[in-house]
Tab-separated table of C-alpha atoms in Angstrom:
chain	number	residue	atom	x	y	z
A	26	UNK	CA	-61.896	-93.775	-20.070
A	27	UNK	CA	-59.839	-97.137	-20.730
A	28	UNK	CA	-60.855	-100.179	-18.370
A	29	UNK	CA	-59.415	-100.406	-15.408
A	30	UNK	CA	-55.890	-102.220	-15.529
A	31	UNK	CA	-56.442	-106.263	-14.747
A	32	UNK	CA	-52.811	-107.670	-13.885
A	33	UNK	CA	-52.584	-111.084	-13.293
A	34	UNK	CA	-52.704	-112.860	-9.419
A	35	UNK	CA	-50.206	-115.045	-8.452
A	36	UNK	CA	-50.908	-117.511	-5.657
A	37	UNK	CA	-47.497	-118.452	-4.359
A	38	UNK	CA	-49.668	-121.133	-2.038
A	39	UNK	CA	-51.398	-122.780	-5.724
A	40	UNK	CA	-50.444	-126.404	-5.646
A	41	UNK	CA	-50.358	-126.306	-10.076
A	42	UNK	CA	-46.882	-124.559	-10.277
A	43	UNK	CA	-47.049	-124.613	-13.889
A	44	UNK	CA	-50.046	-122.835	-14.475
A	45	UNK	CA	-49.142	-120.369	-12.136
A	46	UNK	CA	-45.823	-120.117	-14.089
A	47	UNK	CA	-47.824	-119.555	-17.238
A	48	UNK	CA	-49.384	-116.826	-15.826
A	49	UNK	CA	-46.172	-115.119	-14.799
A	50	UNK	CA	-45.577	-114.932	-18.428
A	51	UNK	CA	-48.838	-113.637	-19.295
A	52	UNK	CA	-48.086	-110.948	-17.138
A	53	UNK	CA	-44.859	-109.979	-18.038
A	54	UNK	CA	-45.549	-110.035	-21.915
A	55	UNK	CA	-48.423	-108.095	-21.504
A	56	UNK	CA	-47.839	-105.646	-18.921
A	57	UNK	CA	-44.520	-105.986	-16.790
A	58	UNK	CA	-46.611	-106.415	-13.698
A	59	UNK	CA	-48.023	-108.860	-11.407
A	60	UNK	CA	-50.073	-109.230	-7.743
A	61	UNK	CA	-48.236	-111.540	-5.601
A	62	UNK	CA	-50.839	-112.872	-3.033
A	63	UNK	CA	-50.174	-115.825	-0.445
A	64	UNK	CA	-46.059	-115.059	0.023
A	65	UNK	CA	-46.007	-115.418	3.281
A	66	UNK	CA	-45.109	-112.444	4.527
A	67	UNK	CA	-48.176	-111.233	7.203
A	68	UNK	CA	-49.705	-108.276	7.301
A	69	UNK	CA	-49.056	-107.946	11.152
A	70	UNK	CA	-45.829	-107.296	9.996
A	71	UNK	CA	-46.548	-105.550	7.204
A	72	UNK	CA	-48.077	-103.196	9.785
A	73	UNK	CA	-45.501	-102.850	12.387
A	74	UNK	CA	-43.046	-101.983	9.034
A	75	UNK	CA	-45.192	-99.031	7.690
A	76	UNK	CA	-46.081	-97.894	11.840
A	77	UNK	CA	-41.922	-97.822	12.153
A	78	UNK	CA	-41.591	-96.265	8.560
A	79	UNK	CA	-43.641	-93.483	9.412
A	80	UNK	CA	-41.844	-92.946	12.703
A	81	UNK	CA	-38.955	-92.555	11.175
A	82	UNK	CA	-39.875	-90.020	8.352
A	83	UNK	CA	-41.873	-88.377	10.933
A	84	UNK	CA	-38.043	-87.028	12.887
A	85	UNK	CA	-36.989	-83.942	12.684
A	86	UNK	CA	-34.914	-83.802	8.909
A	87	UNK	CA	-31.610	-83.371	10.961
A	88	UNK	CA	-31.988	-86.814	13.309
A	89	UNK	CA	-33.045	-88.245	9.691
A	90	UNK	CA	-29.861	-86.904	7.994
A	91	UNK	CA	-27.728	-88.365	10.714
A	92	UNK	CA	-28.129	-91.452	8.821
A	93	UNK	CA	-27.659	-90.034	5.434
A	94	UNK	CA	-27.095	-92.698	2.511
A	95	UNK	CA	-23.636	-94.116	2.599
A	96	UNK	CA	-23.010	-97.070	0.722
A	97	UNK	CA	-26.340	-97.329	-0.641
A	98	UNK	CA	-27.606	-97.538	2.994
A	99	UNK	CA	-29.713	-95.184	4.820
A	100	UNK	CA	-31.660	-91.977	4.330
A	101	UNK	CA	-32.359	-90.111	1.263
A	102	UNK	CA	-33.856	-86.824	1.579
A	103	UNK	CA	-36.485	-85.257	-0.432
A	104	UNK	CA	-35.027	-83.963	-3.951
A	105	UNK	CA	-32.409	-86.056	-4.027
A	106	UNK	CA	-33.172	-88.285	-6.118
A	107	UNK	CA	-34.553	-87.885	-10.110
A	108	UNK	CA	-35.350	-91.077	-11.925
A	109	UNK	CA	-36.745	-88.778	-14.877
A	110	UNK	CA	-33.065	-87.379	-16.014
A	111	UNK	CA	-34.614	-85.537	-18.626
A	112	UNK	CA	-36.638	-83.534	-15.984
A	113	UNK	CA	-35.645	-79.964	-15.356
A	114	UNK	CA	-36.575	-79.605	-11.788
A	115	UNK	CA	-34.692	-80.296	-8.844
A	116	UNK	CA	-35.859	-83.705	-8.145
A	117	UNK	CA	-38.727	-86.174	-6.688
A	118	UNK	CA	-40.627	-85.482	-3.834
A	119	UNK	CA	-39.620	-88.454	-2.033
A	120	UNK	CA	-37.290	-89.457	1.037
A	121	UNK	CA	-36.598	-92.346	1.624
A	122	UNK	CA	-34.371	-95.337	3.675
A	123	UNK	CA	-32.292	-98.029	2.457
A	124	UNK	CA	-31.392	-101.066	4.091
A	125	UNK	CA	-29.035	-103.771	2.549
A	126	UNK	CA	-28.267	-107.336	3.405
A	127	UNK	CA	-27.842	-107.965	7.267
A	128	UNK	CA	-24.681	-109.743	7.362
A	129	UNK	CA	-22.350	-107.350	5.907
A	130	UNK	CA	-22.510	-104.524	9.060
A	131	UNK	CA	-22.968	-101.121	6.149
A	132	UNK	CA	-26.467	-100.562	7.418
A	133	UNK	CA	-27.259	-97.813	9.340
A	134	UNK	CA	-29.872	-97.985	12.263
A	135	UNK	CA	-31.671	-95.184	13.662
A	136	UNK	CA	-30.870	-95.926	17.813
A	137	UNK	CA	-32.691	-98.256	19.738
A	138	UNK	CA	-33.866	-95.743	22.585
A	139	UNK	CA	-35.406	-93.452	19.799
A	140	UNK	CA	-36.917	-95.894	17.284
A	141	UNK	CA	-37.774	-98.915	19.763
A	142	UNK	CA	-38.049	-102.274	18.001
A	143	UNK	CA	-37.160	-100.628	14.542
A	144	UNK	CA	-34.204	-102.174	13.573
A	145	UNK	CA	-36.090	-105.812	14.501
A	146	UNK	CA	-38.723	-105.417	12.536
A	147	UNK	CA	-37.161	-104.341	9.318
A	148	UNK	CA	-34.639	-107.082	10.166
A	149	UNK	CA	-37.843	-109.717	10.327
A	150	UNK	CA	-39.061	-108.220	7.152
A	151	UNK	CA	-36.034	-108.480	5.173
A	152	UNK	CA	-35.896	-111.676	6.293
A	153	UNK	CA	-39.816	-113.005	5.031
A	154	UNK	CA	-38.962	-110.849	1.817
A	155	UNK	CA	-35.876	-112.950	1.392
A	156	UNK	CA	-37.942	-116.494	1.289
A	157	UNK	CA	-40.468	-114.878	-0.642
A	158	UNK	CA	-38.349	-113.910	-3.215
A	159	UNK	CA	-36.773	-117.249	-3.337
A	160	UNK	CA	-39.921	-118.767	-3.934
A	161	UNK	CA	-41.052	-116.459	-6.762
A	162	UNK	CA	-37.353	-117.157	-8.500
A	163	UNK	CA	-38.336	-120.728	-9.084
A	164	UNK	CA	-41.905	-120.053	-10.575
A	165	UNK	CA	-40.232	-117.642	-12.992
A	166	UNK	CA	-37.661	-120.427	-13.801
A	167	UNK	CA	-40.502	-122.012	-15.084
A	168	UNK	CA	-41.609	-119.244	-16.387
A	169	UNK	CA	-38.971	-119.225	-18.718
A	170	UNK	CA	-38.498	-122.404	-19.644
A	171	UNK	CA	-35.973	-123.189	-16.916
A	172	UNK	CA	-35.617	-126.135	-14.633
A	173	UNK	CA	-37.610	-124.723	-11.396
A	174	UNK	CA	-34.531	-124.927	-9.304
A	175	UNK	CA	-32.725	-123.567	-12.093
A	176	UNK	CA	-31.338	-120.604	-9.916
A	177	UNK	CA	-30.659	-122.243	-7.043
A	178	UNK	CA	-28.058	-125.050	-8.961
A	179	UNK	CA	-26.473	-121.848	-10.379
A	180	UNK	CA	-25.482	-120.284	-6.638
A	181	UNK	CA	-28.053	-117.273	-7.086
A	182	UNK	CA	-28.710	-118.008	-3.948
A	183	UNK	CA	-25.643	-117.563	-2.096
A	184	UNK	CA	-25.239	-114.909	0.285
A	185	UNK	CA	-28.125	-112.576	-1.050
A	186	UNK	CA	-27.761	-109.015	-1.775
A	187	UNK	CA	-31.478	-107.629	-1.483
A	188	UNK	CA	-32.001	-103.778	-0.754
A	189	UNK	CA	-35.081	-102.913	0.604
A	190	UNK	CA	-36.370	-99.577	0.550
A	191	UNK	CA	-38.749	-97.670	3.152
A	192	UNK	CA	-40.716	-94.497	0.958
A	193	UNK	CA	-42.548	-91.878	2.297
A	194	UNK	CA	-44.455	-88.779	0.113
A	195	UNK	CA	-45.156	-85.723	1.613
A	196	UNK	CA	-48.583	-84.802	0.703
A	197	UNK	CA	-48.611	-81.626	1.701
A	198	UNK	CA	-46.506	-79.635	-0.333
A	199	UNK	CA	-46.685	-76.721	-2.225
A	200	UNK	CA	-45.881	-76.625	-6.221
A	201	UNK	CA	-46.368	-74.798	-8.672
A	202	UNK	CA	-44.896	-77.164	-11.495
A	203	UNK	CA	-46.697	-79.565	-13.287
A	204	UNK	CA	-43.486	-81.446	-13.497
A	205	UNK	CA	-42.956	-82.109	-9.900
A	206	UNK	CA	-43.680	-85.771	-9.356
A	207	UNK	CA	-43.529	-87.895	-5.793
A	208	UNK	CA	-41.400	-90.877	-8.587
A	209	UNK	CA	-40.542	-89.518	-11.976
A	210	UNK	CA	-41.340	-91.686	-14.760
A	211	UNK	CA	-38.858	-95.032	-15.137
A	212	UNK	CA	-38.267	-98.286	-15.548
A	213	UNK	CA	-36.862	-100.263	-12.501
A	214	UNK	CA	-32.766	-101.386	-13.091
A	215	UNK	CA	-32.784	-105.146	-12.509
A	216	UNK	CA	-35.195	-107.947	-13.069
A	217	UNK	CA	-38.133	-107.766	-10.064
A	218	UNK	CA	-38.900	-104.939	-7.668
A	219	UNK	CA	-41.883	-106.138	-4.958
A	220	UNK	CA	-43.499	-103.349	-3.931
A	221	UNK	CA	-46.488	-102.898	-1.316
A	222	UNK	CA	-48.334	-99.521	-0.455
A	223	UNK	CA	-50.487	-98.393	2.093
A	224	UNK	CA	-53.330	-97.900	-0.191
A	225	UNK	CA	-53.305	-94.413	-1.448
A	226	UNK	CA	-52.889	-94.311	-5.049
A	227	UNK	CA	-50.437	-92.696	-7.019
A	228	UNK	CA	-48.879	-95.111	-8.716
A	229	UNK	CA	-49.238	-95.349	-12.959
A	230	UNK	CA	-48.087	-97.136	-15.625
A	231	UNK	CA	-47.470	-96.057	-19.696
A	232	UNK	CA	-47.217	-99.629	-21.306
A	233	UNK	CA	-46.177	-98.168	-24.594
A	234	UNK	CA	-43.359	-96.657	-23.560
A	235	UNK	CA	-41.472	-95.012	-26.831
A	236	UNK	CA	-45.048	-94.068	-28.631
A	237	UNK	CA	-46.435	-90.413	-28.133
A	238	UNK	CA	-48.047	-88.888	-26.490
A	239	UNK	CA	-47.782	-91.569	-23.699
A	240	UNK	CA	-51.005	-92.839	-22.358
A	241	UNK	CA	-50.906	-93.168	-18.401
A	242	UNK	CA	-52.993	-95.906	-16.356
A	243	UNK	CA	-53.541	-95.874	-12.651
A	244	UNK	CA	-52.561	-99.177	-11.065
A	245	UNK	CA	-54.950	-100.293	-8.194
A	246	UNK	CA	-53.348	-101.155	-4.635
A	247	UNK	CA	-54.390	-104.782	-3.361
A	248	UNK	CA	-55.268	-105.573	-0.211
A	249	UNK	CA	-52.375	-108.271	1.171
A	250	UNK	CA	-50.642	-108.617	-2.109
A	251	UNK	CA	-47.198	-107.043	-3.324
A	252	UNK	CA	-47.297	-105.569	-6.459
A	253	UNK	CA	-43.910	-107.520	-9.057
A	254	UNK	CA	-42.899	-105.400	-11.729
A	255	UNK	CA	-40.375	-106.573	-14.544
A	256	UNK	CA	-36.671	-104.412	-14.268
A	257	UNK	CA	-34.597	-103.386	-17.237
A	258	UNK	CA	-32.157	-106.181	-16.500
A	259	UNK	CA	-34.921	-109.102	-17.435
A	260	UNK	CA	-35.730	-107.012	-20.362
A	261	UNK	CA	-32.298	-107.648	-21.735
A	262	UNK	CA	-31.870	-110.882	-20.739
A	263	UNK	CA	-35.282	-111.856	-22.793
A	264	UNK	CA	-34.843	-109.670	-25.674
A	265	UNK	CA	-37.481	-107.761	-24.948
A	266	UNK	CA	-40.509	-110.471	-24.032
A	267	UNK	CA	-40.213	-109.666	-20.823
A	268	UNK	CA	-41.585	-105.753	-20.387
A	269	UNK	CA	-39.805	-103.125	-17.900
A	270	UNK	CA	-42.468	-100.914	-18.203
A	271	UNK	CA	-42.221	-96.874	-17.740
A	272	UNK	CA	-44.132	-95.996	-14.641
A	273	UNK	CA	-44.236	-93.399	-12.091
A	274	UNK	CA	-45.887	-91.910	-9.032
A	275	UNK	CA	-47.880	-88.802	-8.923
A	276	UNK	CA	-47.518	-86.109	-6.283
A	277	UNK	CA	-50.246	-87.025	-3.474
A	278	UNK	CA	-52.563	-85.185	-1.953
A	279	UNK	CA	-52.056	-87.466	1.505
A	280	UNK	CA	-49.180	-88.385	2.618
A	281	UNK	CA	-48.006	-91.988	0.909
A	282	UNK	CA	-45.969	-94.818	2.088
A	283	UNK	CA	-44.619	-97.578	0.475
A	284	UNK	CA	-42.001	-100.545	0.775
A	285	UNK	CA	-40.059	-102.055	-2.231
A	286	UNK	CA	-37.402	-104.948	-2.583
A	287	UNK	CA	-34.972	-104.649	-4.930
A	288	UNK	CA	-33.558	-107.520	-6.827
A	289	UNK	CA	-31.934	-104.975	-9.278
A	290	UNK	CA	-28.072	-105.772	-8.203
A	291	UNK	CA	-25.704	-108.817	-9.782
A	292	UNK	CA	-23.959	-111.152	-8.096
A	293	UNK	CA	-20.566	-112.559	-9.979
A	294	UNK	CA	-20.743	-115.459	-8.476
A	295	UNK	CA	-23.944	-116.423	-10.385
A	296	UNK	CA	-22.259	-116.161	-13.687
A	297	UNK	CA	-22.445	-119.963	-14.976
A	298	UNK	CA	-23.017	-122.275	-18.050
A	299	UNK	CA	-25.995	-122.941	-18.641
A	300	UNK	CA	-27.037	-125.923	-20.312
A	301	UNK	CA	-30.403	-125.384	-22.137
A	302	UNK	CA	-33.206	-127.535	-23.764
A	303	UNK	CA	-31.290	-128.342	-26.574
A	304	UNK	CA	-27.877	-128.999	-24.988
A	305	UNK	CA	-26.020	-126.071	-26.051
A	306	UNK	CA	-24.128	-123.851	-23.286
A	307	UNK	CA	-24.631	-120.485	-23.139
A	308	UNK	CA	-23.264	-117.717	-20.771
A	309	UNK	CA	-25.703	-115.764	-18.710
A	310	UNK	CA	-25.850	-113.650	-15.595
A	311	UNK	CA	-28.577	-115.090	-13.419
A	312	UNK	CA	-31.327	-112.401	-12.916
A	313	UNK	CA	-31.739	-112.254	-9.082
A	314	UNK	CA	-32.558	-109.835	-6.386
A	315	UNK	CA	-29.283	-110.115	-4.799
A	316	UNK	CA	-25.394	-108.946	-5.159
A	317	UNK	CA	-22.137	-110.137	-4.371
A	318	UNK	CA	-19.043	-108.906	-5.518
A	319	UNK	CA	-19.459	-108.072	-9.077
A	320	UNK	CA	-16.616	-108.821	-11.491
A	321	UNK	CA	-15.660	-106.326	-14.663
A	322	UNK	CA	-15.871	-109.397	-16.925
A	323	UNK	CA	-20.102	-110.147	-15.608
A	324	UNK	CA	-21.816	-109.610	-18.823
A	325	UNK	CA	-25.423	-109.533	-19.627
A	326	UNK	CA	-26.163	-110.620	-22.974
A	327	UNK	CA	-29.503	-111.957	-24.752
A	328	UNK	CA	-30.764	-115.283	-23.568
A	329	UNK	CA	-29.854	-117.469	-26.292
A	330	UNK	CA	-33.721	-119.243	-26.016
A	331	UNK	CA	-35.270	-115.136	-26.755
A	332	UNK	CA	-33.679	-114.672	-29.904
A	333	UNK	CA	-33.868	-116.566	-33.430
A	334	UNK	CA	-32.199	-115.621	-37.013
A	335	UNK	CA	-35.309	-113.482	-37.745
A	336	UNK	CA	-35.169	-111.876	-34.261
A	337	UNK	CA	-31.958	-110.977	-33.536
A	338	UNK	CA	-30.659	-109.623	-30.251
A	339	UNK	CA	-32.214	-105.791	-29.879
A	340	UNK	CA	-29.837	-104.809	-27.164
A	341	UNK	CA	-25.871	-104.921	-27.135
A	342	UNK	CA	-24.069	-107.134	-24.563
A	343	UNK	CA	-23.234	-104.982	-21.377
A	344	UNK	CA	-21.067	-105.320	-18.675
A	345	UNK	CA	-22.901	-105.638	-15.323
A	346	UNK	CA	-20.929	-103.315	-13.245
A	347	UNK	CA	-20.757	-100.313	-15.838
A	348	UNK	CA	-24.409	-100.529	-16.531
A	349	UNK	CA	-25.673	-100.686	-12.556
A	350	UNK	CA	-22.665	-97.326	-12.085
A	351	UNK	CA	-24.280	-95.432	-15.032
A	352	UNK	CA	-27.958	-95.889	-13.754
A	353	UNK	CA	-26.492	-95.014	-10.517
A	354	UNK	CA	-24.626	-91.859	-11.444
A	355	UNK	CA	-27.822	-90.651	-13.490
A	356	UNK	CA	-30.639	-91.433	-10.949
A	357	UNK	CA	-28.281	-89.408	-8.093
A	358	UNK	CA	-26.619	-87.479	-9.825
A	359	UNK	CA	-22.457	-89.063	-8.797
């Protein structure tokens, strides 16, 4: 049995920013994952968000499907979704709820006088997630090399576009396929997803992911801290030092809840000159959890810094817009 997986812990309160940086890297290299522990985001209210997760999945399916997605907000029932195209069955065993930036008015609520307090407290949430998110941006600036405000001077901060996403797996039903799975296995779109769980396991990850047959790991839940995995997006960008790595969630036995942010979607307005260590400018679409507007001429190209004569760019520039519609059509089938 292989050792238990070990990712790296990353103290957003540590007062040596670089180190911490350093280990950022460590963990994306070597794994695509991370624990993110001291983000300031409590677990009072990381409480109150599973207590009003579970009171929505727990309505009858037609008060859910009053609020079916639209506009990449609101409820996804179970099936409807296959990350795993190559799959044969139906779909995952997973419903879940989407809710996009506050400001726009395309989120859908579930009413006040059935879910009391709901709407606040994802609104709170979105909000901690928001500042969390801007404080891991500027440790993986440094990550990469980058000035630690590096995002922020480019406008990735402007008007955020951050999806969060409430998950709920049924644990008690009844299959007869081995294929059925509660998250078929993938690699996330965009450069971070922060994910937290309530603690039942489920959730693997196949580090190797074109060798056969692929080995599986279970990744342990810890207590307080989100769990950071790399997106396909960063891969890209990095030219493949940065690792989206293949994972998935098995079926349960209990029923399994869990809360992701998605900073998969790209924002036109970030598109910039960058001026790098050596004073050359180079074109890039800043990797950030947010979207705004994106133009048909964003493209996402190799980071100039990732590649050398005798490693050349191993994936073909892409333009933001038709790669995010193609995952999208794929992964719901549009």
């Amino acid at each position: 049995m292989p050792d238990a997986l070990q990712f790296p812990i990353i103290d957003l309160s540590f007062p040596d920013r670089f180190s911490i940086a350093n280990l950022i890297r460590q963990g994306c290299v070597d794994h695509g994952f991370f624990y993110l522990v001291n983000h300031g985001v409590d677990e009072e209210l990381i409480s109150k968000v599973f207590e009003q997760s579970r009171n929505f999945f727990s309505l009858p399916i037609e008060e859910k499907m009053k609020l079916v997605r639209k506009n990449h907000r609101g409820y996804t029932a179970l099936y409807a979704e296959k990350l795993d195209t190559t799959l044969t069955t139906e779909g995952d065993s997973k419903e879940s709820f989407y809710i996009g930036p506050l400001a726009d008015d395309l989120n859908q609520w579930p009413l006040e006088e059935d879910l009391p307090s709901w709407r606040s407290t994802m609104e709170t949430y979105h909000q901690k997630l928001l500042s969390a998110v801007t404080k891991l941006l500027s440790l993986i600036a440094l990550s990469l090399k980058l000035e630690e405000d590096f995002f922020e001077k480019v406008g990735a901060l402007i008007e955020p576009l951050a999806f969060i996403r409430l998950l709920h797996y049924p644990g008690d039903l009844n299959s007869s396929s081995e294929e059925i799975f509660g998250a078929s296995a993938h690699s996330d779109y965009g450069m971070v997803t922060l994910l937290v769980t309530d603690g039942v396991p489920g959730l693997q990850i196949c580090r190797e992911k074109s060798k056969q047959p692929q080995v599986w790991e279970d990744v342990p839940s810890m207590s307080g801290a989100f769990i950071v995995n790399i997106g396909d997006m960063m891969e890209r960008w990095t030219n493949g030092l940065f690792r989206s790595t293949l994972h998935r969630v098995l079926q349960p036995r209990q029923d399994r809840y869990s809360v992701t942010i998605h900073p998969f979607l790209f924002t036109c307005s970030v598109i910039s000159c960058v001026i790098c260590s050596w004073g050359r400018k180079i074109e890039m679409l800043s990797p950030v959890a947010f979207f705004t507007n994106p133009s048909k001429d964003c493209i996402v190209e190799c980071l100039e810094s990732c590649c050398t004569e005798s490693c050349p760019p191993r994936f073909p520039p892409i333009k933001a817009i038709d790669y995010l519609e193609e995952r999208l059509r794929l992964t719901y089938g549009l």
